[in-house]
Amino acid sequence: MRRMSEEPRTSRVQRQVVQLILDRRLTAGAPLPTEAELMEALGVSRNSVREALKALQALDIVEIRHGYGTYVGQASLTPLVDGLTFRTLARHDDDTGALAEILQVREVLEEGLIRRVATTVTEAELDRLEGVVTRMESAGGTGRSFPELDREFHEVLYASLGNALVPQLLGAFWTVFRRVSGARGWTDDPSPEITVRRHRDIVTALRARDVEGAQRAMAVHFRGIEARAAEESRGVS
């Protein structure tokens, strides 16, 4: 019974701490009041404050620096990445289906976003994208894989939108995919030239300001990722 009564109290104190951060307009990196000050401000015990702060630290809402104090966290998407990775790996009987769900969400986001990019991307940004594709080609030509270049391409791709959440969210799904691939021992794409061509097709459509063409190119890109993931999960090389 004691455990059941403690859980709602901890959740309530968590919400109070979050509200305090919002009310005081504290930003990432700002120091929080001391434990004693929080106890007084919230009218709760030291143990309740500590449990709430530990829970908020797991969500990256606060950062506990032992010996220095507690600070407002970055509120990153790390908890989302960890949760999705576990959720995907925990479905031992359906690797393909679990990973397909992650890819489908990312695909829907990127196919929608690419339509906006086609009207906002600058020539300088297109040149940067072309440069990334050229580096992909060079890496593939020497037999090296280029997952980080793939990630860089998609980060640069959406820079013109000026939306800070977009690269964070897409990066989270990318990280989950890479973690799951690594945990399952799946190999890199055996046809880097195909990957290079698909990325270059996206840039070509964007240079032409071809909204429909850019969306089609992105769809083809994801179909390739999905097909490869399905092959790997079945042990096909």
Coordinates of N, CA and C in Angstrom, one line a residue:
M1 N 0.8 -1.2 0.0 CA 0.0 0.0 0.0 C 0.9 1.3 0.0
R2 N 2.0 1.2 0.7 CA 2.9 2.4 0.8 C 3.4 2.7 -0.6
R3 N 3.8 1.7 -1.4 CA 4.3 2.0 -2.7 C 3.3 2.7 -3.6
M4 N 2.0 2.2 -3.5 CA 1.0 2.8 -4.3 C 0.7 4.2 -3.9
S5 N 0.8 4.5 -2.6 CA 0.6 5.9 -2.2 C 1.7 6.8 -2.6
E6 N 2.9 6.3 -2.7 CA 4.1 7.1 -3.0 C 4.1 7.6 -4.5
E7 N 3.6 6.7 -5.4 CA 3.7 7.0 -6.8 C 2.9 8.2 -7.2
P8 N 1.7 8.4 -6.8 CA 1.0 9.6 -7.2 C 1.6 10.9 -6.6
R9 N 2.2 10.8 -5.4 CA 2.9 11.9 -4.7 C 4.1 12.3 -5.6
T10 N 4.9 11.4 -6.0 CA 6.1 11.7 -6.8 C 5.7 12.3 -8.1
S11 N 4.6 11.8 -8.7 CA 4.1 12.4 -10.0 C 3.7 13.9 -9.8
R12 N 3.0 14.1 -8.7 CA 2.5 15.4 -8.4 C 3.6 16.4 -8.2
V13 N 4.7 15.9 -7.4 CA 5.8 16.8 -7.2 C 6.6 17.1 -8.5
Q14 N 6.6 16.1 -9.4 CA 7.2 16.3 -10.7 C 6.5 17.4 -11.4
R15 N 5.2 17.4 -11.4 CA 4.5 18.4 -12.1 C 4.7 19.8 -11.5
Q16 N 4.8 19.8 -10.2 CA 5.1 21.1 -9.5 C 6.4 21.7 -9.8
V17 N 7.4 20.8 -9.9 CA 8.8 21.3 -10.3 C 8.8 21.8 -11.7
V18 N 8.1 21.1 -12.6 CA 8.0 21.6 -14.0 C 7.3 22.9 -14.0
Q19 N 6.3 23.0 -13.3 CA 5.5 24.3 -13.3 C 6.3 25.4 -12.7
L20 N 7.2 25.1 -11.7 CA 8.1 26.1 -11.1 C 9.1 26.6 -12.2
I21 N 9.6 25.7 -13.0 CA 10.5 26.0 -14.0 C 9.9 27.0 -15.0
L22 N 8.6 26.6 -15.4 CA 7.9 27.4 -16.4 C 7.5 28.8 -15.8
D23 N 7.0 28.8 -14.6 CA 6.6 30.1 -14.0 C 7.8 31.0 -13.8
R24 N 9.0 30.5 -13.5 CA 10.1 31.3 -13.3 C 10.9 31.6 -14.6
R25 N 10.4 31.0 -15.7 CA 11.0 31.2 -17.0 C 12.5 30.8 -17.0
L26 N 12.8 29.7 -16.4 CA 14.1 29.2 -16.4 C 14.5 28.5 -17.7
T27 N 15.6 28.8 -18.2 CA 16.0 28.1 -19.5 C 17.0 27.0 -19.2
A28 N 17.3 26.3 -20.3 CA 18.3 25.2 -20.2 C 19.6 25.6 -19.6
G29 N 20.1 24.9 -18.6 CA 21.4 25.3 -18.0 C 21.2 26.2 -16.7
A30 N 20.0 26.7 -16.5 CA 19.8 27.6 -15.4 C 19.7 26.7 -14.1
P31 N 20.3 27.2 -13.0 CA 20.2 26.5 -11.7 C 18.8 26.5 -11.1
L32 N 18.4 25.3 -10.6 CA 17.2 25.2 -9.9 C 17.4 25.6 -8.4
P33 N 16.3 25.9 -7.7 CA 16.4 26.1 -6.3 C 17.0 24.9 -5.6
T34 N 17.6 25.0 -4.4 CA 18.2 23.9 -3.7 C 17.1 23.0 -3.2
E35 N 17.5 21.8 -2.8 CA 16.5 20.9 -2.2 C 15.7 21.5 -1.1
A36 N 16.4 22.2 -0.2 CA 15.7 22.8 0.9 C 14.7 23.9 0.4
E37 N 15.1 24.6 -0.6 CA 14.2 25.7 -1.1 C 13.0 25.0 -1.8
L38 N 13.2 23.9 -2.5 CA 12.1 23.2 -3.2 C 11.1 22.6 -2.1
M39 N 11.7 22.1 -1.1 CA 10.9 21.5 0.0 C 9.9 22.6 0.6
E40 N 10.5 23.8 0.8 CA 9.7 24.9 1.3 C 8.7 25.4 0.3
A41 N 9.1 25.6 -0.9 CA 8.2 26.1 -1.9 C 7.1 25.2 -2.2
L42 N 7.4 23.9 -2.2 CA 6.3 22.9 -2.6 C 5.6 22.3 -1.4
G43 N 6.2 22.5 -0.3 CA 5.6 21.9 0.9 C 5.6 20.4 1.0
V44 N 6.8 19.8 0.6 CA 6.9 18.4 0.5 C 8.2 18.0 1.2
S45 N 8.4 16.7 1.4 CA 9.6 16.2 2.1 C 10.8 16.1 1.2
R46 N 12.0 16.0 1.8 CA 13.2 15.9 1.0 C 13.2 14.7 0.1
N47 N 12.7 13.6 0.6 CA 12.6 12.4 -0.2 C 11.7 12.5 -1.4
S48 N 10.6 13.2 -1.3 CA 9.7 13.5 -2.4 C 10.4 14.3 -3.5
V49 N 11.1 15.3 -3.0 CA 11.9 16.2 -3.9 C 12.9 15.4 -4.7
R50 N 13.6 14.6 -4.0 CA 14.7 13.8 -4.6 C 14.2 12.8 -5.6
E51 N 13.1 12.1 -5.3 CA 12.5 11.2 -6.2 C 11.9 11.9 -7.4
A52 N 11.3 13.0 -7.2 CA 10.8 13.8 -8.4 C 11.9 14.2 -9.3
L53 N 13.0 14.7 -8.7 CA 14.1 15.2 -9.5 C 14.8 14.0 -10.3
K54 N 14.9 12.9 -9.7 CA 15.4 11.7 -10.4 C 14.6 11.3 -11.6
A55 N 13.3 11.4 -11.4 CA 12.4 11.0 -12.5 C 12.5 12.1 -13.6
L56 N 12.6 13.3 -13.2 CA 12.7 14.4 -14.3 C 14.1 14.3 -14.9
Q57 N 15.1 13.9 -14.2 CA 16.4 13.7 -14.9 C 16.3 12.7 -16.0
A58 N 15.6 11.6 -15.7 CA 15.4 10.5 -16.7 C 14.7 11.1 -18.0
L59 N 14.0 12.1 -17.8 CA 13.3 12.7 -19.0 C 14.1 13.9 -19.6
D60 N 15.3 14.1 -19.0 CA 16.2 15.2 -19.5 C 15.5 16.6 -19.2
I61 N 14.6 16.7 -18.3 CA 14.0 18.0 -18.0 C 14.9 18.7 -16.9
V62 N 15.6 17.9 -16.1 CA 16.5 18.5 -15.1 C 17.8 17.7 -15.3
E63 N 18.9 18.4 -14.8 CA 20.2 17.7 -14.8 C 20.8 17.8 -13.4
I64 N 21.1 16.7 -12.8 CA 21.7 16.7 -11.5 C 23.2 16.6 -11.6
R65 N 23.9 17.6 -11.1 CA 25.3 17.6 -11.2 C 25.8 17.4 -9.7
H66 N 26.2 16.2 -9.4 CA 26.5 15.9 -8.0 C 27.7 16.8 -7.5
G67 N 27.5 17.4 -6.4 CA 28.5 18.3 -5.8 C 28.3 19.8 -6.3
Y68 N 27.4 20.0 -7.3 CA 27.2 21.3 -7.8 C 25.8 21.8 -7.7
G69 N 24.8 20.9 -7.8 CA 23.4 21.3 -7.8 C 22.6 20.7 -8.9
T70 N 21.4 21.2 -9.0 CA 20.5 20.7 -10.1 C 20.2 21.9 -11.0
Y71 N 20.2 21.6 -12.3 CA 20.0 22.6 -13.3 C 18.8 22.2 -14.3
V72 N 18.3 23.1 -15.0 CA 17.3 22.8 -16.0 C 18.0 22.1 -17.2
G73 N 17.4 21.0 -17.6 CA 18.0 20.1 -18.6 C 17.7 20.6 -20.0
Q74 N 18.2 19.9 -21.0 CA 18.0 20.3 -22.4 C 16.7 19.9 -23.0
A75 N 16.0 19.0 -22.2 CA 14.7 18.5 -22.7 C 14.8 17.9 -24.1
S76 N 15.9 17.1 -24.3 CA 16.2 16.5 -25.5 C 15.2 15.3 -25.8
L77 N 15.4 14.7 -27.0 CA 14.6 13.6 -27.3 C 15.2 12.2 -26.9
T78 N 16.2 12.3 -26.1 CA 16.9 11.0 -25.7 C 16.0 10.0 -25.1
P79 N 15.1 10.4 -24.2 CA 14.1 9.4 -23.6 C 13.3 8.8 -24.7
L80 N 12.9 9.6 -25.7 CA 12.1 9.0 -26.8 C 12.9 8.0 -27.6
V81 N 14.2 8.3 -27.9 CA 15.1 7.4 -28.6 C 15.2 6.1 -27.8
D82 N 15.5 6.2 -26.5 CA 15.7 5.0 -25.7 C 14.4 4.2 -25.7
G83 N 13.3 4.8 -25.5 CA 12.0 4.1 -25.4 C 11.7 3.4 -26.7
L84 N 11.9 4.1 -27.9 CA 11.6 3.5 -29.2 C 12.5 2.3 -29.5
T85 N 13.8 2.5 -29.1 CA 14.8 1.5 -29.4 C 14.4 0.2 -28.6
F86 N 14.0 0.4 -27.3 CA 13.6 -0.8 -26.5 C 12.4 -1.4 -27.1
R87 N 11.4 -0.6 -27.4 CA 10.1 -1.1 -27.9 C 10.3 -1.9 -29.2
T88 N 11.2 -1.5 -30.1 CA 11.5 -2.2 -31.3 C 12.2 -3.5 -31.1
L89 N 13.3 -3.4 -30.3 CA 14.0 -4.6 -30.0 C 13.3 -5.7 -29.2
A90 N 12.3 -5.2 -28.4 CA 11.5 -6.1 -27.5 C 10.6 -7.0 -28.3
R91 N 10.3 -6.6 -29.6 CA 9.4 -7.4 -30.4 C 10.2 -8.4 -31.2
H92 N 10.7 -9.4 -30.4 CA 11.6 -10.4 -31.0 C 11.0 -11.2 -32.1
D93 N 9.7 -11.3 -32.1 CA 9.0 -12.2 -33.0 C 8.6 -11.5 -34.3
D94 N 8.9 -10.1 -34.4 CA 8.5 -9.4 -35.5 C 9.4 -8.2 -35.8
D95 N 10.6 -8.5 -36.1 CA 11.6 -7.5 -36.4 C 11.2 -6.6 -37.5
T96 N 10.7 -7.2 -38.6 CA 10.3 -6.4 -39.8 C 9.2 -5.5 -39.5
G97 N 8.1 -5.9 -38.8 CA 7.0 -5.1 -38.5 C 7.3 -3.9 -37.6
A98 N 8.2 -4.2 -36.5 CA 8.5 -3.2 -35.6 C 9.4 -2.1 -36.2
L99 N 10.3 -2.5 -37.0 CA 11.2 -1.5 -37.7 C 10.4 -0.8 -38.8
A100 N 9.5 -1.5 -39.4 CA 8.7 -0.8 -40.5 C 7.8 0.3 -39.9
E101 N 7.4 0.2 -38.7 CA 6.6 1.2 -38.0 C 7.5 2.5 -37.9
I102 N 8.7 2.3 -37.4 CA 9.6 3.5 -37.3 C 9.9 4.1 -38.6
L103 N 10.1 3.3 -39.6 CA 10.4 3.9 -41.0 C 9.2 4.6 -41.6
Q104 N 8.0 4.0 -41.3 CA 6.8 4.6 -41.8 C 6.5 6.0 -41.3
V105 N 6.8 6.2 -40.0 CA 6.6 7.5 -39.4 C 7.6 8.5 -40.0
R106 N 8.8 8.1 -40.1 CA 9.8 9.0 -40.7 C 9.5 9.3 -42.1
E107 N 9.1 8.3 -42.8 CA 8.7 8.5 -44.3 C 7.6 9.5 -44.4
V108 N 6.6 9.4 -43.6 CA 5.4 10.3 -43.7 C 5.9 11.7 -43.4
L109 N 6.8 11.9 -42.4 CA 7.3 13.2 -42.0 C 8.1 13.8 -43.2
E110 N 9.0 13.0 -43.7 CA 9.9 13.5 -44.7 C 9.3 13.8 -46.1
E111 N 8.3 12.9 -46.4 CA 7.6 13.1 -47.7 C 6.8 14.4 -47.6
G112 N 6.2 14.7 -46.5 CA 5.5 15.9 -46.3 C 6.4 17.1 -46.2
L113 N 7.5 17.0 -45.5 CA 8.4 18.2 -45.4 C 9.1 18.5 -46.7
I114 N 9.4 17.5 -47.5 CA 10.2 17.8 -48.7 C 9.4 18.7 -49.7
R115 N 8.1 18.6 -49.6 CA 7.2 19.5 -50.4 C 7.5 21.0 -50.0
R116 N 7.6 21.2 -48.8 CA 7.9 22.6 -48.3 C 9.3 23.0 -48.7
V117 N 10.3 22.1 -48.5 CA 11.7 22.3 -48.8 C 11.8 22.8 -50.3
A118 N 11.1 22.2 -51.2 CA 11.2 22.5 -52.6 C 10.9 23.9 -52.9
T119 N 10.2 24.6 -52.0 CA 9.9 26.0 -52.2 C 10.7 27.0 -51.4
T120 N 11.5 26.4 -50.4 CA 12.2 27.3 -49.5 C 13.8 27.1 -49.6
V121 N 14.2 25.9 -50.1 CA 15.6 25.7 -50.2 C 16.4 26.7 -51.1
T122 N 17.5 27.1 -50.6 CA 18.3 28.1 -51.4 C 19.4 27.4 -52.2
E123 N 19.9 28.1 -53.2 CA 20.9 27.5 -54.0 C 22.2 27.1 -53.2
A124 N 22.5 27.9 -52.2 CA 23.6 27.6 -51.4 C 23.4 26.3 -50.6
E125 N 22.2 26.1 -50.2 CA 21.9 24.8 -49.5 C 21.9 23.6 -50.4
L126 N 21.4 23.9 -51.7 CA 21.5 22.8 -52.7 C 22.9 22.4 -53.0
D127 N 23.8 23.4 -53.0 CA 25.2 23.2 -53.2 C 25.8 22.3 -52.1
R128 N 25.4 22.6 -50.9 CA 25.8 21.8 -49.7 C 25.3 20.4 -49.8
L129 N 24.1 20.2 -50.2 CA 23.5 18.9 -50.4 C 24.3 18.1 -51.5
E130 N 24.6 18.8 -52.6 CA 25.4 18.2 -53.7 C 26.7 17.8 -53.2
G131 N 27.3 18.6 -52.3 CA 28.6 18.3 -51.7 C 28.6 17.0 -50.9
V132 N 27.5 16.9 -50.1 CA 27.3 15.7 -49.3 C 27.2 14.4 -50.2
V133 N 26.4 14.5 -51.2 CA 26.2 13.4 -52.1 C 27.6 13.0 -52.8
T134 N 28.4 14.0 -53.1 CA 29.7 13.8 -53.7 C 30.6 13.0 -52.8
R135 N 30.5 13.4 -51.5 CA 31.3 12.7 -50.5 C 30.8 11.3 -50.3
M136 N 29.5 11.1 -50.4 CA 28.9 9.7 -50.3 C 29.5 8.9 -51.5
E137 N 29.5 9.5 -52.6 CA 30.0 8.8 -53.8 C 31.5 8.4 -53.6
S138 N 32.3 9.3 -53.1 CA 33.7 9.0 -52.9 C 33.9 7.9 -51.8
A139 N 33.1 7.9 -50.8 CA 33.2 6.9 -49.7 C 32.8 5.5 -50.3
G140 N 31.7 5.5 -51.1 CA 31.2 4.3 -51.7 C 32.2 3.7 -52.6
G141 N 32.9 4.6 -53.3 CA 33.9 4.1 -54.3 C 35.1 3.4 -53.7
T142 N 35.3 3.7 -52.4 CA 36.5 3.1 -51.7 C 36.0 2.0 -50.8
G143 N 34.7 1.6 -51.0 CA 34.2 0.5 -50.2 C 33.8 0.9 -48.8
R144 N 33.8 2.1 -48.4 CA 33.4 2.6 -47.1 C 31.9 2.9 -47.0
S145 N 31.3 2.5 -45.9 CA 29.9 2.9 -45.7 C 29.8 4.3 -45.2
F146 N 28.7 4.9 -45.4 CA 28.6 6.4 -45.0 C 27.3 6.7 -44.3
P147 N 27.0 6.1 -43.2 CA 25.7 6.4 -42.5 C 25.7 7.8 -42.0
E148 N 26.8 8.3 -41.5 CA 26.9 9.7 -41.0 C 26.6 10.7 -42.1
L149 N 27.1 10.4 -43.3 CA 26.8 11.3 -44.4 C 25.3 11.3 -44.8
D150 N 24.7 10.2 -44.7 CA 23.3 10.0 -44.9 C 22.6 10.9 -43.9
R151 N 22.9 10.9 -42.7 CA 22.3 11.7 -41.6 C 22.5 13.2 -41.9
E152 N 23.8 13.5 -42.3 CA 24.1 14.9 -42.6 C 23.2 15.4 -43.7
F153 N 23.0 14.6 -44.8 CA 22.2 15.0 -45.9 C 20.8 15.4 -45.5
H154 N 20.2 14.6 -44.6 CA 18.8 14.9 -44.2 C 18.8 16.1 -43.2
E155 N 19.8 16.3 -42.5 CA 19.9 17.5 -41.6 C 20.0 18.8 -42.5
V156 N 20.8 18.7 -43.4 CA 21.0 19.9 -44.3 C 19.7 20.1 -45.1
L157 N 19.1 19.1 -45.5 CA 17.9 19.1 -46.4 C 16.8 20.0 -45.8
Y158 N 16.7 20.0 -44.5 CA 15.5 20.7 -43.9 C 15.9 22.0 -43.2
A159 N 17.2 22.4 -43.4 CA 17.7 23.6 -42.7 C 16.9 24.8 -43.1
S160 N 16.4 24.9 -44.4 CA 15.7 26.0 -44.9 C 14.4 26.3 -44.2
L161 N 13.9 25.2 -43.6 CA 12.6 25.4 -42.9 C 12.7 26.2 -41.6
G162 N 13.9 26.3 -41.1 CA 14.1 27.1 -39.9 C 13.3 26.5 -38.7
N163 N 13.1 25.2 -38.7 CA 12.3 24.6 -37.6 C 13.3 23.7 -36.8
A164 N 13.7 24.1 -35.6 CA 14.7 23.4 -34.8 C 14.2 22.0 -34.4
L165 N 12.9 21.8 -34.3 CA 12.4 20.5 -33.9 C 12.6 19.4 -35.0
V166 N 12.5 19.8 -36.2 CA 12.6 18.9 -37.4 C 13.8 18.0 -37.3
P167 N 15.0 18.6 -37.3 CA 16.2 17.8 -37.3 C 16.3 16.9 -36.0
Q168 N 15.8 17.4 -34.9 CA 15.9 16.6 -33.7 C 15.0 15.4 -33.8
L169 N 13.8 15.6 -34.3 CA 12.8 14.5 -34.4 C 13.3 13.5 -35.4
L170 N 13.7 13.9 -36.6 CA 14.2 13.0 -37.6 C 15.5 12.3 -37.2
G171 N 16.3 13.1 -36.4 CA 17.5 12.5 -35.9 C 17.2 11.4 -34.9
A172 N 16.2 11.5 -34.1 CA 15.8 10.5 -33.2 C 15.4 9.2 -33.9
F173 N 14.6 9.3 -34.9 CA 14.2 8.1 -35.7 C 15.4 7.5 -36.4
W174 N 16.3 8.3 -36.9 CA 17.5 7.8 -37.5 C 18.3 7.0 -36.5
T175 N 18.5 7.6 -35.3 CA 19.3 6.9 -34.3 C 18.7 5.6 -33.9
V176 N 17.4 5.5 -33.7 CA 16.7 4.3 -33.4 C 17.0 3.2 -34.5
F177 N 16.9 3.6 -35.7 CA 17.1 2.7 -36.8 C 18.5 2.1 -36.8
R178 N 19.5 3.0 -36.6 CA 20.9 2.6 -36.5 C 21.1 1.7 -35.3
R179 N 20.6 2.0 -34.2 CA 20.7 1.2 -33.0 C 20.2 -0.2 -33.2
V180 N 19.0 -0.3 -33.7 CA 18.3 -1.6 -34.0 C 19.1 -2.4 -35.0
S181 N 19.6 -1.7 -36.0 CA 20.4 -2.4 -37.0 C 21.7 -3.0 -36.4
G182 N 22.3 -2.2 -35.6 CA 23.5 -2.6 -34.9 C 23.3 -3.8 -34.0
A183 N 22.2 -3.7 -33.2 CA 21.9 -4.7 -32.3 C 21.6 -6.1 -33.0
R184 N 21.0 -6.0 -34.1 CA 20.6 -7.2 -34.9 C 21.7 -7.7 -35.8
G185 N 22.8 -6.9 -35.9 CA 23.9 -7.3 -36.7 C 23.7 -7.2 -38.2
W186 N 22.8 -6.3 -38.5 CA 22.5 -6.1 -40.0 C 23.6 -5.3 -40.6
T187 N 23.9 -5.7 -41.8 CA 25.0 -5.0 -42.6 C 24.5 -3.7 -43.2
D188 N 25.5 -3.0 -43.7 CA 25.2 -1.7 -44.4 C 24.7 -2.1 -45.8
D189 N 24.1 -1.1 -46.5 CA 23.6 -1.3 -47.8 C 24.7 -1.8 -48.8
P190 N 24.5 -2.9 -49.4 CA 25.5 -3.5 -50.3 C 25.7 -2.7 -51.6
S191 N 24.8 -1.8 -51.9 CA 24.8 -1.1 -53.1 C 24.8 0.4 -52.9
P192 N 26.0 0.9 -52.4 CA 26.1 2.3 -52.1 C 25.8 3.2 -53.3
E193 N 26.1 2.7 -54.5 CA 25.8 3.5 -55.7 C 24.3 3.8 -55.9
I194 N 23.5 2.9 -55.5 CA 22.1 3.1 -55.5 C 21.7 4.1 -54.5
T195 N 22.2 4.1 -53.3 CA 21.9 5.0 -52.3 C 22.3 6.4 -52.7
V196 N 23.5 6.5 -53.4 CA 24.0 7.8 -53.9 C 23.0 8.3 -54.9
R197 N 22.6 7.5 -55.9 CA 21.7 7.9 -56.9 C 20.4 8.4 -56.4
R198 N 19.9 7.7 -55.4 CA 18.6 8.2 -54.8 C 18.7 9.5 -54.1
H199 N 19.8 9.8 -53.5 CA 20.0 11.1 -52.8 C 20.2 12.2 -53.9
R200 N 20.9 11.8 -55.0 CA 21.2 12.8 -56.0 C 19.8 13.1 -56.7
D201 N 19.0 12.1 -56.9 CA 17.7 12.4 -57.5 C 16.8 13.4 -56.7
I202 N 17.0 13.3 -55.4 CA 16.3 14.3 -54.5 C 16.8 15.7 -54.8
V203 N 18.1 15.8 -54.9 CA 18.7 17.2 -55.1 C 18.3 17.7 -56.5
T204 N 18.3 16.8 -57.5 CA 18.0 17.2 -58.9 C 16.6 17.7 -58.9
A205 N 15.6 17.1 -58.3 CA 14.2 17.5 -58.3 C 14.1 18.8 -57.6
L206 N 14.9 19.0 -56.5 CA 14.8 20.3 -55.7 C 15.4 21.4 -56.6
R207 N 16.4 21.2 -57.3 CA 17.0 22.2 -58.1 C 16.0 22.7 -59.2
A208 N 15.2 21.8 -59.7 CA 14.2 22.1 -60.7 C 12.9 22.7 -60.0
R209 N 12.9 22.8 -58.7 CA 11.7 23.2 -58.0 C 10.5 22.4 -58.3
D210 N 10.8 21.1 -58.5 CA 9.8 20.1 -58.8 C 9.3 19.5 -57.6
V211 N 8.2 20.0 -57.0 CA 7.6 19.5 -55.8 C 7.2 18.1 -55.8
E212 N 6.5 17.7 -56.9 CA 6.0 16.3 -57.0 C 7.2 15.4 -57.2
G213 N 8.2 15.8 -58.0 CA 9.3 15.0 -58.3 C 10.2 14.8 -57.0
A214 N 10.3 15.8 -56.2 CA 11.0 15.7 -55.0 C 10.4 14.7 -54.0
Q215 N 9.1 14.7 -54.0 CA 8.3 13.8 -53.1 C 8.5 12.4 -53.6
R216 N 8.4 12.2 -54.9 CA 8.6 10.9 -55.5 C 10.0 10.3 -55.2
A217 N 11.0 11.2 -55.4 CA 12.3 10.8 -55.1 C 12.5 10.3 -53.7
M218 N 11.9 11.1 -52.8 CA 12.0 10.7 -51.4 C 11.3 9.4 -51.1
A219 N 10.2 9.2 -51.7 CA 9.4 7.9 -51.5 C 10.2 6.8 -52.0
V220 N 10.9 6.9 -53.2 CA 11.7 5.8 -53.7 C 12.9 5.5 -52.7
H221 N 13.5 6.6 -52.2 CA 14.5 6.4 -51.2 C 14.1 5.6 -50.0
F222 N 12.9 5.9 -49.5 CA 12.4 5.1 -48.4 C 12.0 3.7 -48.7
R223 N 11.5 3.5 -49.9 CA 11.2 2.1 -50.4 C 12.4 1.3 -50.3
G224 N 13.6 1.9 -50.7 CA 14.8 1.1 -50.7 C 15.2 0.7 -49.3
I225 N 15.1 1.7 -48.4 CA 15.4 1.4 -47.0 C 14.6 0.3 -46.4
E226 N 13.3 0.4 -46.7 CA 12.3 -0.6 -46.2 C 12.6 -2.0 -46.7
A227 N 12.9 -2.0 -48.0 CA 13.2 -3.3 -48.7 C 14.5 -3.9 -48.1
R228 N 15.5 -3.1 -47.9 CA 16.7 -3.6 -47.3 C 16.5 -4.1 -45.9
A229 N 15.8 -3.4 -45.1 CA 15.5 -3.8 -43.7 C 14.7 -5.1 -43.7
A230 N 13.8 -5.3 -44.6 CA 13.0 -6.6 -44.6 C 14.0 -7.7 -45.0
E231 N 14.9 -7.5 -45.9 CA 15.8 -8.5 -46.3 C 16.7 -8.9 -45.2
E232 N 17.2 -7.9 -44.5 CA 18.2 -8.2 -43.4 C 17.5 -9.0 -42.3
S233 N 16.2 -8.6 -42.0 CA 15.5 -9.3 -40.9 C 15.2 -10.7 -41.2
R234 N 15.2 -11.1 -42.5 CA 15.0 -12.4 -43.0 C 16.3 -13.2 -43.2
G235 N 17.4 -12.4 -43.0 CA 18.7 -13.1 -43.2 C 19.1 -13.2 -44.6
V236 N 18.5 -12.3 -45.5 CA 18.9 -12.3 -46.9 C 20.0 -11.4 -47.1
S237 N 21.1 -11.8 -47.8 CA 22.2 -10.9 -48.1 C 22.3 -10.6 -49.5

